[in-house]
Amino acid sequence: MTSLPKVNELGFFEIRLESIGGLGANLAGKMLAEAGVSGSGLNGVSFSSYGSEKKGSPVKAHIRFCHLDTPIRDTTPVERPHVVGVFHESLSKTVNVISGMYEDSMVLVNSSKTPEELKEKMNLIGGTIAVVDATAIALEEKNRVNMAMLGALFRLCPFLDAEKMKGVIRKSLESKYPTAVQPALNTFERGYNQVQFQTFAIPEGSSMPEFKRWDTPVLGYETQPMGGMITNPGNSILKDLSISRSGMMPAFEEEKCIHCAACDTVCPDFCFVWDEKPDKKGRPQLFLQGIDYQYCKGCLKCIKACPTDALSSYRETDGYADEHRVAHAFRLVDQLVVR
């Protein structure tokens, strides 16, 4: 019988996948559970939690494994994971992806950064960080990020049979998408082989953050501000859609632009920044200044609409959006008129 490396007080080995809609974390969780049940002889369950169920929204997939003599009657979210799979590195900007980790938990991140850089970015005190550039692998193999992440997850979970997983991939895809089977297998294999690990010891005198339940309200009758004031109102100006990009983004070349506004017409998120200037004949005209990447979710509709190739598809690299961002200058109050 397959032996689990560790279990919690209820007898479960728990995995949580942090992702955004469109990267396939829900399917990855189901396939991971199926491989554990049919291939390793374990009890297993997989379920997901969604936000608004649209592409780019945060998604969590929860997987539990246990031995056959332990029944699973728990379908609550995984709060104390032994393994965390982060399908989108930028999620750590708005979501506490390492919430509830144990001292010996493992974090798998889809990134091109080094484990040391990710440890600092995610404020991780200790544990094992595994890194695989799943987005690059998926683009090269013309497949999806979830297959590369699944391959890496099987390296983190040696009790799972990678060959059995390949059979699950074939069964899931060959009936409807037969041409996608081999690219998916190649992507899985590369994720399995290219993942890198590094373990960080907890500094002396330090400890992991105290665990807090996910459903503990931040503001309640004891913690709300005086008068019930809303200290961080949500609106379209404050929103940050950068975590919704899944690897590709538009790049702007001003010299090719004819300022036709075809890009702005198809853009769903008010990304393009314009300024009124005189044209060659001195008439006022709006000229495109650039892209405010804070609001760009990488849908790439603007690239298809651009008639002059002033917008092109670009593989997002760390820091590019910050360096090339043209911020909106919102004039919320132009002048105060006293009557």
mmCIF file of C-alpha atoms in Angstrom:
data_model
loop_
_atom_site.group_PDB
_atom_site.id
_atom_site.type_symbol
_atom_site.label_atom_id
_atom_site.label_comp_id
_atom_site.label_asym_id
_atom_site.label_seq_id
_atom_site.Cartn_x
_atom_site.Cartn_y
_atom_site.Cartn_z
ATOM 1 C CA MET A 1 0.000 0.000 0.000
ATOM 2 C CA THR A 2 1.218 3.495 -0.832
ATOM 3 C CA SER A 3 2.406 5.420 2.207
ATOM 4 C CA LEU A 4 1.827 9.151 2.551
ATOM 5 C CA PRO A 5 4.904 11.147 3.675
ATOM 6 C CA LYS A 6 2.938 13.112 6.294
ATOM 7 C CA VAL A 7 -0.647 13.660 7.360
ATOM 8 C CA ASN A 8 -2.515 16.095 9.606
ATOM 9 C CA GLU A 9 -4.491 15.238 12.738
ATOM 10 C CA LEU A 10 -7.392 13.967 10.603
ATOM 11 C CA GLY A 11 -5.138 11.705 8.539
ATOM 12 C CA PHE A 12 -5.103 13.867 5.386
ATOM 13 C CA PHE A 13 -2.258 14.930 3.105
ATOM 14 C CA GLU A 14 -3.534 18.226 1.706
ATOM 15 C CA ILE A 15 -2.700 20.214 -1.431
ATOM 16 C CA ARG A 16 -3.940 23.667 -2.388
ATOM 17 C CA LEU A 17 -3.608 25.133 -5.885
ATOM 18 C CA GLU A 18 -3.650 28.936 -6.183
ATOM 19 C CA SER A 19 -4.482 30.142 -9.669
ATOM 20 C CA ILE A 20 -6.572 32.383 -11.881
ATOM 21 C CA GLY A 21 -9.419 31.358 -14.167
ATOM 22 C CA GLY A 22 -8.146 30.105 -17.511
ATOM 23 C CA LEU A 23 -4.948 28.352 -16.375
ATOM 24 C CA GLY A 24 -6.628 25.009 -15.705
ATOM 25 C CA ALA A 25 -6.108 24.591 -11.948
ATOM 26 C CA ASN A 26 -9.577 23.059 -11.507
ATOM 27 C CA LEU A 27 -8.875 20.363 -14.113
ATOM 28 C CA ALA A 28 -5.368 19.841 -12.712
ATOM 29 C CA GLY A 29 -6.824 19.187 -9.257
ATOM 30 C CA LYS A 30 -9.313 16.649 -10.600
ATOM 31 C CA MET A 31 -6.638 14.820 -12.602
ATOM 32 C CA LEU A 32 -4.262 14.863 -9.618
ATOM 33 C CA ALA A 33 -6.916 13.292 -7.377
ATOM 34 C CA GLU A 34 -7.818 10.692 -10.009
ATOM 35 C CA ALA A 35 -4.185 9.659 -10.387
ATOM 36 C CA GLY A 36 -3.844 9.273 -6.616
ATOM 37 C CA VAL A 37 -6.998 7.176 -6.291
ATOM 38 C CA SER A 38 -6.634 4.944 -9.361
ATOM 39 C CA GLY A 39 -2.839 4.792 -9.495
ATOM 40 C CA SER A 40 -1.693 4.855 -5.868
ATOM 41 C CA GLY A 41 -4.614 3.169 -4.118
ATOM 42 C CA LEU A 42 -5.475 6.140 -1.920
ATOM 43 C CA ASN A 43 -8.701 7.775 -0.920
ATOM 44 C CA GLY A 44 -8.879 11.202 -2.507
ATOM 45 C CA VAL A 45 -11.127 14.162 -3.185
ATOM 46 C CA SER A 46 -10.813 17.304 -5.275
ATOM 47 C CA PHE A 47 -12.994 20.422 -5.429
ATOM 48 C CA SER A 48 -12.512 24.060 -6.312
ATOM 49 C CA SER A 49 -13.650 27.475 -5.148
ATOM 50 C CA TYR A 50 -14.283 30.279 -7.611
ATOM 51 C CA GLY A 51 -14.895 33.988 -7.468
ATOM 52 C CA SER A 52 -16.904 35.416 -10.338
ATOM 53 C CA GLU A 53 -16.091 32.393 -12.552
ATOM 54 C CA LYS A 54 -14.426 34.353 -15.329
ATOM 55 C CA LYS A 55 -10.998 34.309 -16.903
ATOM 56 C CA GLY A 56 -8.441 36.080 -14.734
ATOM 57 C CA SER A 57 -10.338 35.812 -11.441
ATOM 58 C CA PRO A 58 -8.622 34.097 -8.478
ATOM 59 C CA VAL A 59 -9.346 30.365 -8.210
ATOM 60 C CA LYS A 60 -8.401 27.778 -5.578
ATOM 61 C CA ALA A 61 -8.378 24.019 -6.061
ATOM 62 C CA HIS A 62 -8.302 21.767 -2.980
ATOM 63 C CA ILE A 63 -7.065 18.148 -2.963
ATOM 64 C CA ARG A 64 -6.993 15.687 -0.065
ATOM 65 C CA PHE A 65 -5.406 12.228 0.067
ATOM 66 C CA CYS A 66 -5.593 9.658 2.837
ATOM 67 C CA HIS A 67 -5.148 5.921 3.350
ATOM 68 C CA LEU A 68 -8.015 3.568 2.581
ATOM 69 C CA ASP A 69 -8.874 3.049 6.249
ATOM 70 C CA THR A 70 -9.503 6.815 6.672
ATOM 71 C CA PRO A 71 -12.865 8.006 5.323
ATOM 72 C CA ILE A 72 -13.103 11.473 3.782
ATOM 73 C CA ARG A 73 -16.044 13.399 5.142
ATOM 74 C CA ASP A 74 -14.410 16.821 4.924
ATOM 75 C CA THR A 75 -14.956 19.126 1.956
ATOM 76 C CA THR A 76 -13.947 22.364 3.634
ATOM 77 C CA PRO A 77 -11.234 24.481 1.963
ATOM 78 C CA VAL A 78 -7.641 23.378 2.532
ATOM 79 C CA GLU A 79 -6.295 25.871 5.073
ATOM 80 C CA ARG A 80 -3.144 24.037 6.257
ATOM 81 C CA PRO A 81 -1.575 22.687 3.041
ATOM 82 C CA HIS A 82 1.409 20.367 2.896
ATOM 83 C CA VAL A 83 1.926 21.436 -0.729
ATOM 84 C CA VAL A 84 0.921 24.721 -2.378
ATOM 85 C CA GLY A 85 0.947 25.107 -6.164
ATOM 86 C CA VAL A 86 1.002 28.735 -7.322
ATOM 87 C CA PHE A 87 -0.004 28.783 -10.999
ATOM 88 C CA HIS A 88 0.485 32.546 -11.358
ATOM 89 C CA GLU A 89 3.398 34.266 -9.635
ATOM 90 C CA SER A 90 1.719 37.693 -9.501
ATOM 91 C CA LEU A 91 -1.098 36.310 -7.340
ATOM 92 C CA SER A 92 1.113 36.946 -4.321
ATOM 93 C CA LYS A 93 0.513 40.688 -4.817
ATOM 94 C CA THR A 94 -3.148 40.415 -3.826
ATOM 95 C CA VAL A 95 -3.617 36.892 -2.389
ATOM 96 C CA ASN A 96 -1.784 35.361 0.593
ATOM 97 C CA VAL A 97 -0.824 32.253 -1.355
ATOM 98 C CA ILE A 98 1.322 30.811 1.454
ATOM 99 C CA SER A 99 -1.405 31.108 4.095
ATOM 100 C CA GLY A 100 -1.473 28.265 6.625
ATOM 101 C CA MET A 101 1.816 26.623 5.651
ATOM 102 C CA TYR A 102 3.628 24.295 8.042
ATOM 103 C CA GLU A 103 7.349 24.617 8.690
ATOM 104 C CA ASP A 104 8.043 21.737 6.302
ATOM 105 C CA SER A 105 5.454 22.598 3.647
ATOM 106 C CA MET A 106 6.486 22.924 0.002
ATOM 107 C CA VAL A 107 5.556 25.729 -2.389
ATOM 108 C CA LEU A 108 5.646 25.224 -6.151
ATOM 109 C CA VAL A 109 5.664 28.473 -8.150
ATOM 110 C CA ASN A 110 5.245 29.031 -11.881
ATOM 111 C CA SER A 111 8.069 31.515 -12.360
ATOM 112 C CA SER A 112 11.373 32.243 -14.053
ATOM 113 C CA LYS A 113 12.800 33.702 -10.824
ATOM 114 C CA THR A 114 15.184 31.909 -8.486
ATOM 115 C CA PRO A 115 13.944 30.378 -5.218
ATOM 116 C CA GLU A 116 15.808 33.100 -3.276
ATOM 117 C CA GLU A 117 13.979 35.853 -5.177
ATOM 118 C CA LEU A 118 10.613 34.179 -4.620
ATOM 119 C CA LYS A 119 11.287 33.673 -0.916
ATOM 120 C CA GLU A 120 11.748 37.429 -0.545
ATOM 121 C CA LYS A 121 8.813 38.321 -2.798
ATOM 122 C CA MET A 122 6.351 36.069 -0.944
ATOM 123 C CA ASN A 123 7.750 36.888 2.526
ATOM 124 C CA LEU A 124 8.329 33.207 3.196
ATOM 125 C CA ILE A 125 10.147 32.545 6.470
ATOM 126 C CA GLY A 126 11.089 28.919 5.796
ATOM 127 C CA GLY A 127 10.190 25.766 3.919
ATOM 128 C CA THR A 128 10.895 24.338 0.487
ATOM 129 C CA ILE A 129 10.395 26.391 -2.663
ATOM 130 C CA ALA A 130 10.141 24.618 -6.006
ATOM 131 C CA VAL A 131 10.263 26.627 -9.235
ATOM 132 C CA VAL A 132 9.282 25.720 -12.787
ATOM 133 C CA ASP A 133 8.753 28.104 -15.696
ATOM 134 C CA ALA A 134 5.459 26.483 -16.637
ATOM 135 C CA THR A 135 4.345 29.411 -18.815
ATOM 136 C CA ALA A 136 7.452 29.212 -21.021
ATOM 137 C CA ILE A 137 7.125 25.430 -21.315
ATOM 138 C CA ALA A 138 3.443 25.694 -22.250
ATOM 139 C CA LEU A 139 4.123 28.320 -24.916
ATOM 140 C CA GLU A 140 6.938 26.295 -26.444
ATOM 141 C CA GLU A 141 4.916 23.069 -26.460
ATOM 142 C CA LYS A 142 1.713 24.867 -27.560
ATOM 143 C CA ASN A 143 -0.115 23.529 -24.549
ATOM 144 C CA ARG A 144 -1.440 24.729 -21.195
ATOM 145 C CA VAL A 145 0.238 25.778 -17.975
ATOM 146 C CA ASN A 146 -1.621 23.181 -15.906
ATOM 147 C CA MET A 147 0.171 20.247 -17.573
ATOM 148 C CA ALA A 148 3.615 21.631 -16.699
ATOM 149 C CA MET A 149 2.478 22.372 -13.146
ATOM 150 C CA LEU A 150 1.087 18.834 -12.822
ATOM 151 C CA GLY A 151 4.448 17.400 -13.863
ATOM 152 C CA ALA A 152 6.229 19.473 -11.211
ATOM 153 C CA LEU A 153 3.618 18.551 -8.561
ATOM 154 C CA PHE A 154 4.329 14.864 -9.171
ATOM 155 C CA ARG A 155 7.981 15.525 -8.310
ATOM 156 C CA LEU A 156 6.835 17.102 -5.036
ATOM 157 C CA CYS A 157 4.551 14.140 -4.298
ATOM 158 C CA PRO A 158 6.656 10.989 -4.817
ATOM 159 C CA PHE A 159 3.812 8.771 -3.584
ATOM 160 C CA LEU A 160 2.002 9.515 -6.877
ATOM 161 C CA ASP A 161 2.752 7.488 -10.022
ATOM 162 C CA ALA A 162 3.767 9.711 -12.953
ATOM 163 C CA GLU A 163 3.138 6.944 -15.480
ATOM 164 C CA LYS A 164 -0.411 6.563 -14.198
ATOM 165 C CA MET A 165 -0.870 10.294 -14.629
ATOM 166 C CA LYS A 166 0.087 10.024 -18.285
ATOM 167 C CA GLY A 167 -2.699 7.492 -18.681
ATOM 168 C CA VAL A 168 -5.140 9.930 -17.060
ATOM 169 C CA ILE A 169 -4.021 12.646 -19.498
ATOM 170 C CA ARG A 170 -4.601 10.362 -22.471
ATOM 171 C CA LYS A 171 -8.030 9.312 -21.217
ATOM 172 C CA SER A 172 -9.079 12.926 -20.580
ATOM 173 C CA LEU A 173 -8.022 14.306 -23.954
ATOM 174 C CA GLU A 174 -7.885 11.674 -26.674
ATOM 175 C CA SER A 175 -11.641 11.349 -27.277
ATOM 176 C CA LYS A 176 -12.307 15.064 -27.885
ATOM 177 C CA TYR A 177 -8.846 16.539 -28.493
ATOM 178 C CA PRO A 178 -6.619 13.780 -29.915
ATOM 179 C CA THR A 179 -4.092 16.235 -31.367
ATOM 180 C CA ALA A 180 -3.565 17.741 -27.888
ATOM 181 C CA VAL A 181 -2.480 14.462 -26.253
ATOM 182 C CA GLN A 182 1.198 14.449 -27.253
ATOM 183 C CA PRO A 183 1.799 18.171 -26.531
ATOM 184 C CA ALA A 184 0.177 17.646 -23.119
ATOM 185 C CA LEU A 185 2.415 14.642 -22.391
ATOM 186 C CA ASN A 186 5.496 16.583 -23.508
ATOM 187 C CA THR A 187 4.525 19.514 -21.290
ATOM 188 C CA PHE A 188 3.938 17.202 -18.321
ATOM 189 C CA GLU A 189 7.291 15.498 -18.852
ATOM 190 C CA ARG A 190 9.181 18.799 -19.069
ATOM 191 C CA GLY A 191 7.504 20.109 -15.938
ATOM 192 C CA TYR A 192 8.506 16.925 -14.105
ATOM 193 C CA ASN A 193 12.135 17.139 -15.228
ATOM 194 C CA GLN A 194 12.761 20.904 -15.110
ATOM 195 C CA VAL A 195 11.453 21.782 -11.643
ATOM 196 C CA GLN A 196 14.146 23.022 -9.227
ATOM 197 C CA PHE A 197 14.055 22.846 -5.415
ATOM 198 C CA GLN A 198 15.614 24.746 -2.546
ATOM 199 C CA THR A 199 14.923 24.375 1.172
ATOM 200 C CA PHE A 200 15.237 27.311 3.554
ATOM 201 C CA ALA A 201 15.707 26.736 7.258
ATOM 202 C CA ILE A 202 13.730 28.932 9.623
ATOM 203 C CA PRO A 203 16.102 31.466 11.212
ATOM 204 C CA GLU A 204 16.853 30.911 14.876
ATOM 205 C CA GLY A 205 14.347 32.721 17.030
ATOM 206 C CA SER A 206 11.775 32.928 14.224
ATOM 207 C CA SER A 207 8.659 30.870 13.586
ATOM 208 C CA MET A 208 6.012 30.499 10.921
ATOM 209 C CA PRO A 209 3.137 33.015 11.088
ATOM 210 C CA GLU A 210 0.323 32.053 13.415
ATOM 211 C CA PHE A 211 -2.446 30.275 11.571
ATOM 212 C CA LYS A 212 -5.699 32.182 11.089
ATOM 213 C CA ARG A 213 -8.896 30.708 9.724
ATOM 214 C CA TRP A 214 -9.817 31.867 6.237
ATOM 215 C CA ASP A 215 -13.345 32.841 7.285
ATOM 216 C CA THR A 216 -12.300 35.057 10.206
ATOM 217 C CA PRO A 217 -13.754 38.492 9.393
ATOM 218 C CA VAL A 218 -11.270 41.333 9.112
ATOM 219 C CA LEU A 219 -13.846 43.857 10.236
ATOM 220 C CA GLY A 220 -16.429 43.021 12.874
ATOM 221 C CA TYR A 221 -18.177 44.630 15.791
ATOM 222 C CA GLU A 222 -14.894 44.660 17.741
ATOM 223 C CA THR A 223 -12.531 45.636 14.920
ATOM 224 C CA GLN A 224 -14.430 48.021 12.645
ATOM 225 C CA PRO A 225 -13.328 51.689 12.510
ATOM 226 C CA MET A 226 -15.241 54.315 14.425
ATOM 227 C CA GLY A 227 -18.531 55.146 12.727
ATOM 228 C CA GLY A 228 -18.319 52.111 10.436
ATOM 229 C CA MET A 229 -16.119 54.038 7.976
ATOM 230 C CA ILE A 230 -15.051 52.135 4.844
ATOM 231 C CA THR A 231 -11.279 52.663 4.847
ATOM 232 C CA ASN A 232 -10.523 50.979 1.489
ATOM 233 C CA PRO A 233 -13.435 51.459 -0.909
ATOM 234 C CA GLY A 234 -13.338 49.485 -4.134
ATOM 235 C CA ASN A 235 -13.674 51.313 -7.428
ATOM 236 C CA SER A 236 -12.434 51.116 -10.988
ATOM 237 C CA ILE A 237 -9.543 53.512 -10.381
ATOM 238 C CA LEU A 238 -8.048 51.439 -7.563
ATOM 239 C CA LYS A 239 -8.403 48.065 -9.305
ATOM 240 C CA ASP A 240 -5.282 46.187 -10.394
ATOM 241 C CA LEU A 241 -5.853 43.621 -13.149
ATOM 242 C CA SER A 242 -2.170 42.796 -13.666
ATOM 243 C CA ILE A 243 -2.564 39.445 -11.870
ATOM 244 C CA SER A 244 -5.008 38.383 -14.599
ATOM 245 C CA ARG A 245 -2.331 38.265 -17.298
ATOM 246 C CA SER A 246 -1.334 34.689 -18.054
ATOM 247 C CA GLY A 247 2.022 35.207 -19.748
ATOM 248 C CA MET A 248 1.357 37.481 -22.726
ATOM 249 C CA MET A 249 0.735 41.223 -22.958
ATOM 250 C CA PRO A 250 0.528 43.931 -25.661
ATOM 251 C CA ALA A 251 3.644 45.956 -26.482
ATOM 252 C CA PHE A 252 3.195 49.427 -28.019
ATOM 253 C CA GLU A 253 5.351 50.992 -30.774
ATOM 254 C CA GLU A 254 4.414 54.651 -31.039
ATOM 255 C CA GLU A 255 6.062 55.271 -34.419
ATOM 256 C CA LYS A 256 3.710 52.786 -36.111
ATOM 257 C CA CYS A 257 0.544 54.163 -34.488
ATOM 258 C CA ILE A 258 -1.964 56.151 -36.572
ATOM 259 C CA HIS A 259 -4.114 56.951 -33.488
ATOM 260 C CA CYS A 260 -7.220 55.404 -35.014
ATOM 261 C CA ALA A 261 -8.503 54.206 -31.601
ATOM 262 C CA ALA A 262 -9.414 50.745 -32.896
ATOM 263 C CA CYS A 263 -7.554 49.326 -29.876
ATOM 264 C CA ASP A 264 -9.491 51.482 -27.440
ATOM 265 C CA THR A 265 -12.774 50.419 -29.040
ATOM 266 C CA VAL A 266 -12.212 46.732 -28.291
ATOM 267 C CA CYS A 267 -10.432 47.152 -24.943
ATOM 268 C CA PRO A 268 -12.739 46.051 -22.088
ATOM 269 C CA ASP A 269 -10.725 47.631 -19.293
ATOM 270 C CA PHE A 270 -9.831 51.249 -20.140
ATOM 271 C CA CYS A 271 -6.113 50.506 -20.626
ATOM 272 C CA PHE A 272 -5.168 53.066 -23.275
ATOM 273 C CA VAL A 273 -3.994 56.543 -22.312
ATOM 274 C CA TRP A 274 -4.766 59.470 -24.620
ATOM 275 C CA ASP A 275 -3.784 63.125 -24.659
ATOM 276 C CA GLU A 276 -5.201 65.991 -26.693
ATOM 277 C CA LYS A 277 -2.626 67.763 -28.855
ATOM 278 C CA PRO A 278 -2.713 69.820 -32.072
ATOM 279 C CA ASP A 279 -2.250 67.882 -35.293
ATOM 280 C CA LYS A 280 -0.168 69.086 -38.275
ATOM 281 C CA LYS A 281 -2.824 71.620 -39.184
ATOM 282 C CA GLY A 282 -3.201 72.875 -35.639
ATOM 283 C CA ARG A 283 -6.514 71.149 -35.015
ATOM 284 C CA PRO A 284 -7.051 69.421 -31.643
ATOM 285 C CA GLN A 285 -6.776 65.648 -31.840
ATOM 286 C CA LEU A 286 -6.357 62.794 -29.385
ATOM 287 C CA PHE A 287 -3.021 60.998 -29.608
ATOM 288 C CA LEU A 288 -2.315 57.614 -28.010
ATOM 289 C CA GLN A 289 0.406 57.913 -25.364
ATOM 290 C CA GLY A 290 0.695 54.302 -24.258
ATOM 291 C CA ILE A 291 -0.809 51.580 -22.092
ATOM 292 C CA ASP A 292 -1.598 51.669 -18.395
ATOM 293 C CA TYR A 293 -0.656 48.095 -17.554
ATOM 294 C CA GLN A 294 -2.343 48.316 -14.147
ATOM 295 C CA TYR A 295 -5.645 47.766 -15.949
ATOM 296 C CA CYS A 296 -4.437 45.344 -18.661
ATOM 297 C CA LYS A 297 -5.422 41.684 -18.165
ATOM 298 C CA GLY A 298 -3.704 40.464 -21.334
ATOM 299 C CA CYS A 299 -6.764 39.613 -23.416
ATOM 300 C CA LEU A 300 -4.846 40.750 -26.561
ATOM 301 C CA LYS A 301 -8.017 41.931 -28.350
ATOM 302 C CA CYS A 302 -6.231 45.190 -29.143
ATOM 303 C CA ILE A 303 -3.538 43.383 -31.127
ATOM 304 C CA LYS A 304 -6.092 41.807 -33.447
ATOM 305 C CA ALA A 305 -7.821 45.167 -33.934
ATOM 306 C CA CYS A 306 -4.672 47.212 -34.682
ATOM 307 C CA PRO A 307 -4.373 47.840 -38.472
ATOM 308 C CA THR A 308 -0.700 48.918 -38.436
ATOM 309 C CA ASP A 309 0.960 46.398 -36.079
ATOM 310 C CA ALA A 310 1.688 49.168 -33.588
ATOM 311 C CA LEU A 311 0.582 46.642 -30.967
ATOM 312 C CA SER A 312 2.258 43.244 -30.815
ATOM 313 C CA SER A 313 2.099 40.219 -28.529
ATOM 314 C CA TYR A 314 4.934 40.170 -25.998
ATOM 315 C CA ARG A 315 5.988 37.448 -23.535
ATOM 316 C CA GLU A 316 5.790 39.301 -20.238
ATOM 317 C CA THR A 317 9.051 39.557 -18.344
ATOM 318 C CA ASP A 318 9.568 40.773 -14.812
ATOM 319 C CA GLY A 319 9.583 44.576 -14.617
ATOM 320 C CA TYR A 320 8.486 45.245 -18.205
ATOM 321 C CA ALA A 321 5.016 46.484 -17.252
ATOM 322 C CA ASP A 322 6.385 48.872 -14.619
ATOM 323 C CA GLU A 323 9.044 50.260 -16.969
ATOM 324 C CA HIS A 324 6.696 50.817 -19.924
ATOM 325 C CA ARG A 325 3.520 51.783 -18.090
ATOM 326 C CA VAL A 326 1.939 55.121 -19.035
ATOM 327 C CA ALA A 327 -0.270 55.948 -16.079
ATOM 328 C CA HIS A 328 -3.676 57.513 -16.437
ATOM 329 C CA ALA A 329 -3.896 61.069 -15.126
ATOM 330 C CA PHE A 330 -7.351 61.020 -13.630
ATOM 331 C CA ARG A 331 -8.583 64.572 -13.152
ATOM 332 C CA LEU A 332 -11.149 63.869 -10.480
ATOM 333 C CA VAL A 333 -11.488 67.519 -9.509
ATOM 334 C CA ASP A 334 -10.365 70.110 -12.037
ATOM 335 C CA GLN A 335 -11.448 73.099 -10.052
ATOM 336 C CA LEU A 336 -13.540 74.054 -7.085
ATOM 337 C CA VAL A 337 -16.347 76.410 -7.931
ATOM 338 C CA VAL A 338 -17.832 78.325 -5.019
ATOM 339 C CA ARG A 339 -21.202 79.849 -5.677
#
